Tab-separated table of C-alpha atoms (C1' of nucleotides) in Angstrom:
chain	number	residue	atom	x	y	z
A	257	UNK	CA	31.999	-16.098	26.441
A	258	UNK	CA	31.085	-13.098	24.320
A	259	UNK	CA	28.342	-13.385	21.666
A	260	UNK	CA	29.031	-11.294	18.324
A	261	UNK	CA	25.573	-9.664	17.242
A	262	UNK	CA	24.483	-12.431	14.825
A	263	UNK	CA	25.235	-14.974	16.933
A	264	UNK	CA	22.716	-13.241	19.940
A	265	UNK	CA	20.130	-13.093	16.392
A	266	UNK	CA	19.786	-16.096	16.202
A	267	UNK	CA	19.952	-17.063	19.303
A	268	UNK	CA	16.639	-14.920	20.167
A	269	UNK	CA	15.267	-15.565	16.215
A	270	UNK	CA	15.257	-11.891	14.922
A	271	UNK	CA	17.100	-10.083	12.396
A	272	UNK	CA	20.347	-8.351	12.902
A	273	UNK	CA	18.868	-5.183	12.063
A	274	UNK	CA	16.511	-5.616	14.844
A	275	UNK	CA	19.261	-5.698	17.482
A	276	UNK	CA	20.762	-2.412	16.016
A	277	UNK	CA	16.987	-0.762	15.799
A	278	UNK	CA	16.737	-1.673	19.297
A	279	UNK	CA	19.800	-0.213	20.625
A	280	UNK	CA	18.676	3.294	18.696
A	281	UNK	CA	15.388	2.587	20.512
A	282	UNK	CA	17.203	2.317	23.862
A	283	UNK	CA	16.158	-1.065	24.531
A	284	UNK	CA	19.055	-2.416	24.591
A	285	UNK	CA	22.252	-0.831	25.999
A	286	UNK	CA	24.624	-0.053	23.940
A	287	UNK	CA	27.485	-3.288	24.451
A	288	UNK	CA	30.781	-3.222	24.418
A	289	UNK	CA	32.750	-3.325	21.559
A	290	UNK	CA	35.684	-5.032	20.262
A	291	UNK	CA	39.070	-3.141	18.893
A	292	UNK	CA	37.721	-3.322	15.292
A	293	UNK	CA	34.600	-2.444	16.463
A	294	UNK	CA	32.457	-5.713	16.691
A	295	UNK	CA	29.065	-5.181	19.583
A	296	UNK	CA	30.321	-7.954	22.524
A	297	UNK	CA	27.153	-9.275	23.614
A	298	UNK	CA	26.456	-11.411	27.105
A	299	UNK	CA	24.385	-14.007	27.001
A	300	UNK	CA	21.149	-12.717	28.780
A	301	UNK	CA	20.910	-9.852	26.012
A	302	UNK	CA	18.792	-12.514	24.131
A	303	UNK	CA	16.681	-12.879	27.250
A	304	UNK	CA	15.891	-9.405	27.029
A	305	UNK	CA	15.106	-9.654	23.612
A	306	UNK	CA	13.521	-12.914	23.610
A	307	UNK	CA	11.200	-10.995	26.705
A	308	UNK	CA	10.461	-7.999	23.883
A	309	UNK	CA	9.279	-10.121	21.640
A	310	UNK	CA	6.559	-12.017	24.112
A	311	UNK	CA	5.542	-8.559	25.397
A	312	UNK	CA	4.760	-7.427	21.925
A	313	UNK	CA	2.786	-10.256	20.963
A	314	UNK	CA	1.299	-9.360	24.264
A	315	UNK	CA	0.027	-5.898	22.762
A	316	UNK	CA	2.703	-3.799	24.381
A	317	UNK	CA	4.334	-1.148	22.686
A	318	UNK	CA	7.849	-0.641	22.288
A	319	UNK	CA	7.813	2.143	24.566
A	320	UNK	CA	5.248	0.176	26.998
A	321	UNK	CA	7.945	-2.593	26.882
A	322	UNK	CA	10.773	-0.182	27.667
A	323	UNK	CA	8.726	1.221	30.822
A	324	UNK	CA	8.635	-2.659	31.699
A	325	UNK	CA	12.368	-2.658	31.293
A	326	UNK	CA	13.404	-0.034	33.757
A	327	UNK	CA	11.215	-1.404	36.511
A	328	UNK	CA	13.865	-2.155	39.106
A	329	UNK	CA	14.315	-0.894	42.497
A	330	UNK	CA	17.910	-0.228	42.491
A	331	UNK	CA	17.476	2.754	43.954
A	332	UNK	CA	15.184	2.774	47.558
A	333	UNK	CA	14.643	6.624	46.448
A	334	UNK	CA	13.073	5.342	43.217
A	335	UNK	CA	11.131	2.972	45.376
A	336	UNK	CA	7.446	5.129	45.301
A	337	UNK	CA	7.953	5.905	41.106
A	338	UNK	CA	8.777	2.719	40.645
A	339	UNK	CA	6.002	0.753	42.868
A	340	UNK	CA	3.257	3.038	41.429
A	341	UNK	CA	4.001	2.266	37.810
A	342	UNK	CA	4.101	-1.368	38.624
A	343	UNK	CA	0.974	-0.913	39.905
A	344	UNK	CA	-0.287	0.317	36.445
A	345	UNK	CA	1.127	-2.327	34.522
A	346	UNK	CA	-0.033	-4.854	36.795
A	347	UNK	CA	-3.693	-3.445	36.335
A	348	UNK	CA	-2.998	-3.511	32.587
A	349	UNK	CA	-1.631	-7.045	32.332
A	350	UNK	CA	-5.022	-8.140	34.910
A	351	UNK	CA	-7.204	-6.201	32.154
A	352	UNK	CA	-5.779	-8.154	29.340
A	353	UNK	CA	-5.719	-11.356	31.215
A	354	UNK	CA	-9.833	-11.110	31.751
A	355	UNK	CA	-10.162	-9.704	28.184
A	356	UNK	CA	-8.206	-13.001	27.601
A	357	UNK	CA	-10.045	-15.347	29.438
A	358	UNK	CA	-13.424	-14.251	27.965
A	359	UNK	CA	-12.638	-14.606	25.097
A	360	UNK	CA	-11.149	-18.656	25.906
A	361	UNK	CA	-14.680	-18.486	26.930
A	362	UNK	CA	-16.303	-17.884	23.989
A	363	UNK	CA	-13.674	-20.008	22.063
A	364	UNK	CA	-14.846	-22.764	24.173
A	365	UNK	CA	-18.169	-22.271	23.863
A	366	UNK	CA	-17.893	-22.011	20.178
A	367	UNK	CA	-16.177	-25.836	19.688
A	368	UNK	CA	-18.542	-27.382	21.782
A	369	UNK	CA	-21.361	-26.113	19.927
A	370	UNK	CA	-19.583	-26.842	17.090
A	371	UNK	CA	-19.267	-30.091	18.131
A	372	UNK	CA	-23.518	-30.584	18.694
A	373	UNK	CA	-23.671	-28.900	15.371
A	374	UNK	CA	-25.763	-26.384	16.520
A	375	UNK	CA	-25.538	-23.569	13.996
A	376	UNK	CA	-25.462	-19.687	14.748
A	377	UNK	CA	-26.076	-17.447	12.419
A	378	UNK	CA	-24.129	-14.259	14.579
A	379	UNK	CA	-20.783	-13.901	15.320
A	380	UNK	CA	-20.796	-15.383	18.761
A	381	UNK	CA	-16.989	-14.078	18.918
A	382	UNK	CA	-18.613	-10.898	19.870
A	383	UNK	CA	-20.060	-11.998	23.574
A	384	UNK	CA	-16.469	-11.374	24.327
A	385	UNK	CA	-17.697	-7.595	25.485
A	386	UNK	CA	-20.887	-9.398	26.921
A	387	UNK	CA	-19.538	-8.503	29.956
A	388	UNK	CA	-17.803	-5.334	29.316
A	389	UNK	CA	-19.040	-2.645	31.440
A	390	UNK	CA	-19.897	-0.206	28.829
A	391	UNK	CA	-23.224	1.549	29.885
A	392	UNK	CA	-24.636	2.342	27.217
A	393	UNK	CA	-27.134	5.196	25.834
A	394	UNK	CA	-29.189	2.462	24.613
A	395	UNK	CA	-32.554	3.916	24.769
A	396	UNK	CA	-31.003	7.291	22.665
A	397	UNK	CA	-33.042	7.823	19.554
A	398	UNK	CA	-31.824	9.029	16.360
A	399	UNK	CA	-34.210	10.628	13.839
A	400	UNK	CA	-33.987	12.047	10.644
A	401	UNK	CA	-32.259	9.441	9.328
A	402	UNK	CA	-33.665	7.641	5.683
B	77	UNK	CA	-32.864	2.975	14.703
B	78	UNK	CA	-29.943	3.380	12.422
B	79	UNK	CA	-26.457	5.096	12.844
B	80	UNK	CA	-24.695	7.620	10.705
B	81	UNK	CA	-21.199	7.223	10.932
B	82	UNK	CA	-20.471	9.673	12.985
B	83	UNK	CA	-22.569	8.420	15.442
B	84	UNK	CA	-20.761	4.915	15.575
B	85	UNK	CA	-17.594	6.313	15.721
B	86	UNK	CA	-18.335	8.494	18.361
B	87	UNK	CA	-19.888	5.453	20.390
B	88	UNK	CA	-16.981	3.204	19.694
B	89	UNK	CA	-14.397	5.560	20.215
B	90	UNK	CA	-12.583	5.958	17.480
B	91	UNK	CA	-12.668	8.602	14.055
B	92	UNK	CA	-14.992	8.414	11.322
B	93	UNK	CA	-12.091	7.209	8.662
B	94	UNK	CA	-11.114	3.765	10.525
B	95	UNK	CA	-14.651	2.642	10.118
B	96	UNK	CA	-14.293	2.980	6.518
B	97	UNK	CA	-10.457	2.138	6.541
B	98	UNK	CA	-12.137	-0.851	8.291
B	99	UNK	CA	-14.627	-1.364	5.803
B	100	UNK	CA	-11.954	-1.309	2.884
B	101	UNK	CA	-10.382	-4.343	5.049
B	102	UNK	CA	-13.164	-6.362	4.865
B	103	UNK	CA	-13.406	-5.937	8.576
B	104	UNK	CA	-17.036	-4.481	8.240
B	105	UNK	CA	-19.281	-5.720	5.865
B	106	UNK	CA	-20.665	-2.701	3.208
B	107	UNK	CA	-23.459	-1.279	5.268
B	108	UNK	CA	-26.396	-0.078	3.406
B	109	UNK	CA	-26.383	3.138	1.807
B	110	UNK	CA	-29.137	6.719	2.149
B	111	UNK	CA	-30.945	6.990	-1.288
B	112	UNK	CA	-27.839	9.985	-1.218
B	113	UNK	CA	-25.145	7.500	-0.350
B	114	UNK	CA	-24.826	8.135	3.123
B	115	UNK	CA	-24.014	4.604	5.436
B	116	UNK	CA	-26.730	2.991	7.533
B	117	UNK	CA	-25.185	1.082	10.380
B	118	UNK	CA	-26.947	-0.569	12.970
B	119	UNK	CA	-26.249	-0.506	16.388
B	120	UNK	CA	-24.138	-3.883	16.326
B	121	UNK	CA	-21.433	-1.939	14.842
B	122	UNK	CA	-20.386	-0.320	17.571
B	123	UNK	CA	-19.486	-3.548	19.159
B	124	UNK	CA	-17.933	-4.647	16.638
B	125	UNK	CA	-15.666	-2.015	16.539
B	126	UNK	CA	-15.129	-2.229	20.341
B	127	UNK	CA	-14.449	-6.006	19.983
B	128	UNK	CA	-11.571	-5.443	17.335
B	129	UNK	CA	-10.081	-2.232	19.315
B	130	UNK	CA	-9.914	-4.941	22.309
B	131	UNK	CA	-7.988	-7.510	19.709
B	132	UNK	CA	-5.572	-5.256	18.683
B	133	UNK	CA	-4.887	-4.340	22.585
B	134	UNK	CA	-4.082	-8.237	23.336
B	135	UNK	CA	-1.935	-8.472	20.027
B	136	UNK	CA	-3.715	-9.590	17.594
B	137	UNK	CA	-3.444	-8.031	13.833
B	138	UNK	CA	-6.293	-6.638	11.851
B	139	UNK	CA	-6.313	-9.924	9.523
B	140	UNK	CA	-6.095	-12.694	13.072
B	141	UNK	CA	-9.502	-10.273	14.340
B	142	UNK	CA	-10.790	-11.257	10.311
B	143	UNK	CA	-10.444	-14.538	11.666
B	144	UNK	CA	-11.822	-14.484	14.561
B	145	UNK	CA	-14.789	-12.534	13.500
B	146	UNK	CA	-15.234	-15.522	10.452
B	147	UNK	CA	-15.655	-17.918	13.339
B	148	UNK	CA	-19.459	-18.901	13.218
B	149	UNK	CA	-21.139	-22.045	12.973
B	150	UNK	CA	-23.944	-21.073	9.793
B	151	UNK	CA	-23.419	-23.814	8.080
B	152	UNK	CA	-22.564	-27.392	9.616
B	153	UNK	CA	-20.772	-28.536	6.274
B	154	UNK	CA	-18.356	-26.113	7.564
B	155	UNK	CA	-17.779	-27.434	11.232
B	156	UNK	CA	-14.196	-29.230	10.964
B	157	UNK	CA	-12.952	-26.551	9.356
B	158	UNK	CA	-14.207	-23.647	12.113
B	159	UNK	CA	-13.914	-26.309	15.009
B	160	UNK	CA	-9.864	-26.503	14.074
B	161	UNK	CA	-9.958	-22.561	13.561
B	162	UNK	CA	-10.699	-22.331	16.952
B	163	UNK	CA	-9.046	-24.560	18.714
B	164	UNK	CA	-5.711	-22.978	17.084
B	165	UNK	CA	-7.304	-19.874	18.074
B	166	UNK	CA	-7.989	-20.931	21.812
B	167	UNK	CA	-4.228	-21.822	21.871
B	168	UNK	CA	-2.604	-18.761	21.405
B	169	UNK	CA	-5.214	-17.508	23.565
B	170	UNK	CA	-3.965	-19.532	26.474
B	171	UNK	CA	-0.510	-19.392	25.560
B	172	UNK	CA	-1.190	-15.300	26.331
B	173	UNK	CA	-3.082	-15.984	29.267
B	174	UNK	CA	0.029	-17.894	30.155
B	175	UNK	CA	2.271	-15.521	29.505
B	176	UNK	CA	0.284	-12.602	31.203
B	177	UNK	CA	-0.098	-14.637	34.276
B	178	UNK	CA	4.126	-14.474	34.418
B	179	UNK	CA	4.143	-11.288	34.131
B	180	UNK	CA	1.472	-10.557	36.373
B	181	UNK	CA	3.395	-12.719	39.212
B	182	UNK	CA	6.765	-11.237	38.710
B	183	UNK	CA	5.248	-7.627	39.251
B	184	UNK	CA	3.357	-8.453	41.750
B	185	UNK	CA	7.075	-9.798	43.552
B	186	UNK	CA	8.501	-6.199	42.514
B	187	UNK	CA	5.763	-4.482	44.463
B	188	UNK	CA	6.708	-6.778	47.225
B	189	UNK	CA	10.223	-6.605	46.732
B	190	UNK	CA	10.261	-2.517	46.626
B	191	UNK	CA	7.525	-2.381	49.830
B	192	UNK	CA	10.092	-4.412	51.523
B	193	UNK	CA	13.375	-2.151	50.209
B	194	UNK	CA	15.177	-4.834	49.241
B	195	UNK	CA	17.248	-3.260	46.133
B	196	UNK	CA	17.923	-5.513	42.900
B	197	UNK	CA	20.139	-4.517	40.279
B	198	UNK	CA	19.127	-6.474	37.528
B	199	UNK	CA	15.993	-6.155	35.698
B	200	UNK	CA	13.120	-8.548	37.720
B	201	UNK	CA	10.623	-8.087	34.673
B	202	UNK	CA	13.027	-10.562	32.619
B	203	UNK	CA	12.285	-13.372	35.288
B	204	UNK	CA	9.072	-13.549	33.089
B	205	UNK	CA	11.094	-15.437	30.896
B	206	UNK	CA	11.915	-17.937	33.573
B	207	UNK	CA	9.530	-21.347	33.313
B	208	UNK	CA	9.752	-20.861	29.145
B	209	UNK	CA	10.732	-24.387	27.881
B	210	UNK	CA	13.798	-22.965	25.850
B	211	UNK	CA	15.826	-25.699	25.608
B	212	UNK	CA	19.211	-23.499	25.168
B	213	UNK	CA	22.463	-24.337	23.859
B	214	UNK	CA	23.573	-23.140	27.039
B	215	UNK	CA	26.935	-25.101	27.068
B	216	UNK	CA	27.674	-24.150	24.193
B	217	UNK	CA	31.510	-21.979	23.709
B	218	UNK	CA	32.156	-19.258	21.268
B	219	UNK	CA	35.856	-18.453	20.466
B	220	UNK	CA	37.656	-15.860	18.569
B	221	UNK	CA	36.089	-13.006	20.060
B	222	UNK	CA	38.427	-10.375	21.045
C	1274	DC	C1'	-32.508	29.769	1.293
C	1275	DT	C1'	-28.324	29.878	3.283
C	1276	DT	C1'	-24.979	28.503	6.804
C	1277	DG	C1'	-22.735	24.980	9.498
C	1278	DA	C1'	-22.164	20.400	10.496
C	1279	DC	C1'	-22.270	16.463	8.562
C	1280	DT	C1'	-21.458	12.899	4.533
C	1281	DC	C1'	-19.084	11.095	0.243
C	1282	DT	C1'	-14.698	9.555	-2.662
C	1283	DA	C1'	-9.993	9.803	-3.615
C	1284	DT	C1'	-5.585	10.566	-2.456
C	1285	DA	C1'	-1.759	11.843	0.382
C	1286	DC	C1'	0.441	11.621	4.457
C	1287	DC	C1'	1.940	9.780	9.049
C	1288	DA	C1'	3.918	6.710	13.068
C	1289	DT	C1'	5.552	2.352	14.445
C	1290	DG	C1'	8.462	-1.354	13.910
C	1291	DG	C1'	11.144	-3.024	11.342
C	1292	DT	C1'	14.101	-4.826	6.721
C	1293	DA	C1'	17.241	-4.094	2.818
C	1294	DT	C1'	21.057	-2.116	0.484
C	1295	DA	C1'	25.351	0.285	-0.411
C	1296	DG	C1'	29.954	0.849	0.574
C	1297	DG	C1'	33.436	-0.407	3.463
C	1298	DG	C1'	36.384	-3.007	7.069
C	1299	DT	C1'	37.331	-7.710	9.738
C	1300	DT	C1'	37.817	-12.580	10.700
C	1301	DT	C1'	38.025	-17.451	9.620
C	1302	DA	C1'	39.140	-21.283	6.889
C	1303	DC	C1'	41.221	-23.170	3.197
D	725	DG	C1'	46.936	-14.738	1.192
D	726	DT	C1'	42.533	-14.752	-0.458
D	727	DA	C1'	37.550	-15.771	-0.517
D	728	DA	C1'	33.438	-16.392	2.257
D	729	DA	C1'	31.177	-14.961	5.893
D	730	DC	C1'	30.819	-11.878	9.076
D	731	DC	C1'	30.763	-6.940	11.126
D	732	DC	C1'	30.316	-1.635	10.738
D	733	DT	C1'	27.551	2.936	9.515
D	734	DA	C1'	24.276	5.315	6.933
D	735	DT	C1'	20.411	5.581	4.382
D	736	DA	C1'	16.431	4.019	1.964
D	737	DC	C1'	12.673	1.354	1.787
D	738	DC	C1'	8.681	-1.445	3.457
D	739	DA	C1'	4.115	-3.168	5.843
D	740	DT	C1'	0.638	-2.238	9.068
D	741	DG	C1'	-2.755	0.579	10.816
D	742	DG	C1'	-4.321	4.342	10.554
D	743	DT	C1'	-5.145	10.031	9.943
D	744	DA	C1'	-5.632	14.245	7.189
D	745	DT	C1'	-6.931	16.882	3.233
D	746	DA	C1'	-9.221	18.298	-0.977
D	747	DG	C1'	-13.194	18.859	-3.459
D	748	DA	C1'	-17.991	18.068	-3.703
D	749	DG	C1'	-22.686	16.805	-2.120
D	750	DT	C1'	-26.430	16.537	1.886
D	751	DC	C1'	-29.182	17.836	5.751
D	752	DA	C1'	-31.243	20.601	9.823
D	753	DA	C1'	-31.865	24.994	11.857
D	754	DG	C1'	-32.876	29.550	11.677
DNA sequence: CTTGACTCTATACCATGGTATAGGGTTTAC
DNA sequence: GTAAACCCTATACCATGGTATAGAGTCAAG
């Protein structure tokens, strides 16, 4: 029933040390331990690490990931804390997902002129912030330069 | 008309040494140089910049954004080769969008969950997990623990 | 014509997220 | 009952992506 540390490894495809670094990190709680001293692992410790590893491919920091971690209303008290940080992540994860989809855009965009042969000579990667609502000074002149 | 710097730093947000640490990655091509060595950017740069600080955000690493910036079409000769780029590139892309999406539906069912005060003990964020095709060993029995 | 804010190169340092190694005990399999 | 394969702690090291500092030159304002 129990999984010994190398066993959970593997099971989630990370390094032993990993585990270990985690636990320091407070990611993981520390587990039980055998009489000699082995870490007794359940089985949906390598769904927590297996969701650590997708976050931070995601961009999220270890720390980010932890915040993710202790969302839980297991407390009603907790309730407000807990529903307004949601709220912040979900805003984040929306602002990725658009940043995300953009750029499927331009990826898109890219193959099928690709596929017409239709050369560029820009980076057409870069219409990615096309939409970006970054208003710029661009009118600002700078002098004195050359 | 062109940028010291200082300038583009400023306008993308980040210090003067990244552009050049950025630079020394082959990230940003050499810009031209001041008869007294100073660097001439135009205003491209900036987004640029702005486009790899967004990268980094949704996970990528310095040398994927190398890739994705190479992704141009200026020469047809080269269109397999960019058209398969891409479409590996447009991949992981949706797998993220994928994976964001899960997220962004579990926390959304938190909110709702902790609006509602209905009190979970485990952690809901891990239900991201939920629709991945790991096909688990789940039958599988360990023995000689404890 | 000098002072302050900028630039240059080179080098050193830092934080994050691990990975490896040493030195030792435990468990499993022959 | 012993060797291989595992576990433990502690510590050192590493890669990535920067950031800071030193020492020297440049430029704009007064």
């Amino acid at each position: 029933m129990h999984m010994k540390i190398g066993e959970v490894a593997d099971a989630a495809g990370v390094n032993v040390q990993t585990l270990r670094y985690y636990e320091r990190r407070g990611l993981l709680k520390e587990p039980p331990r055998t009489p000699s001293g082995y870490r007794k692992y359940e089985a949906d410790a390598v769904d927590r690490i297996r969701f650590i590893r997708q976050a931070q491919d995601l961009g999220f920091t270890l720390n980010e990931i932890d915040e993710l971690l202790e969302l839980r209303v297991d407390d009603p008290g907790r309730c407000p804390t807990v529903e307004a940080r949601a709220d912040e992540k979900l805003a984040e994860v929306r602002r990725k997902i658009g940043e995300l989809e953009r750029m499927e855009t331009v990826l898109s965009g890219l193959i099928a002129s690709c596929r017409s042969r239709s050369p560029t000579n820009d980076c057409p990667i870069l219409e990615v912030l096309e939409d970006s609502e970054h208003t710029q000074m661009e009118g600002e002149h700078i002098d004195g330069m050359d």
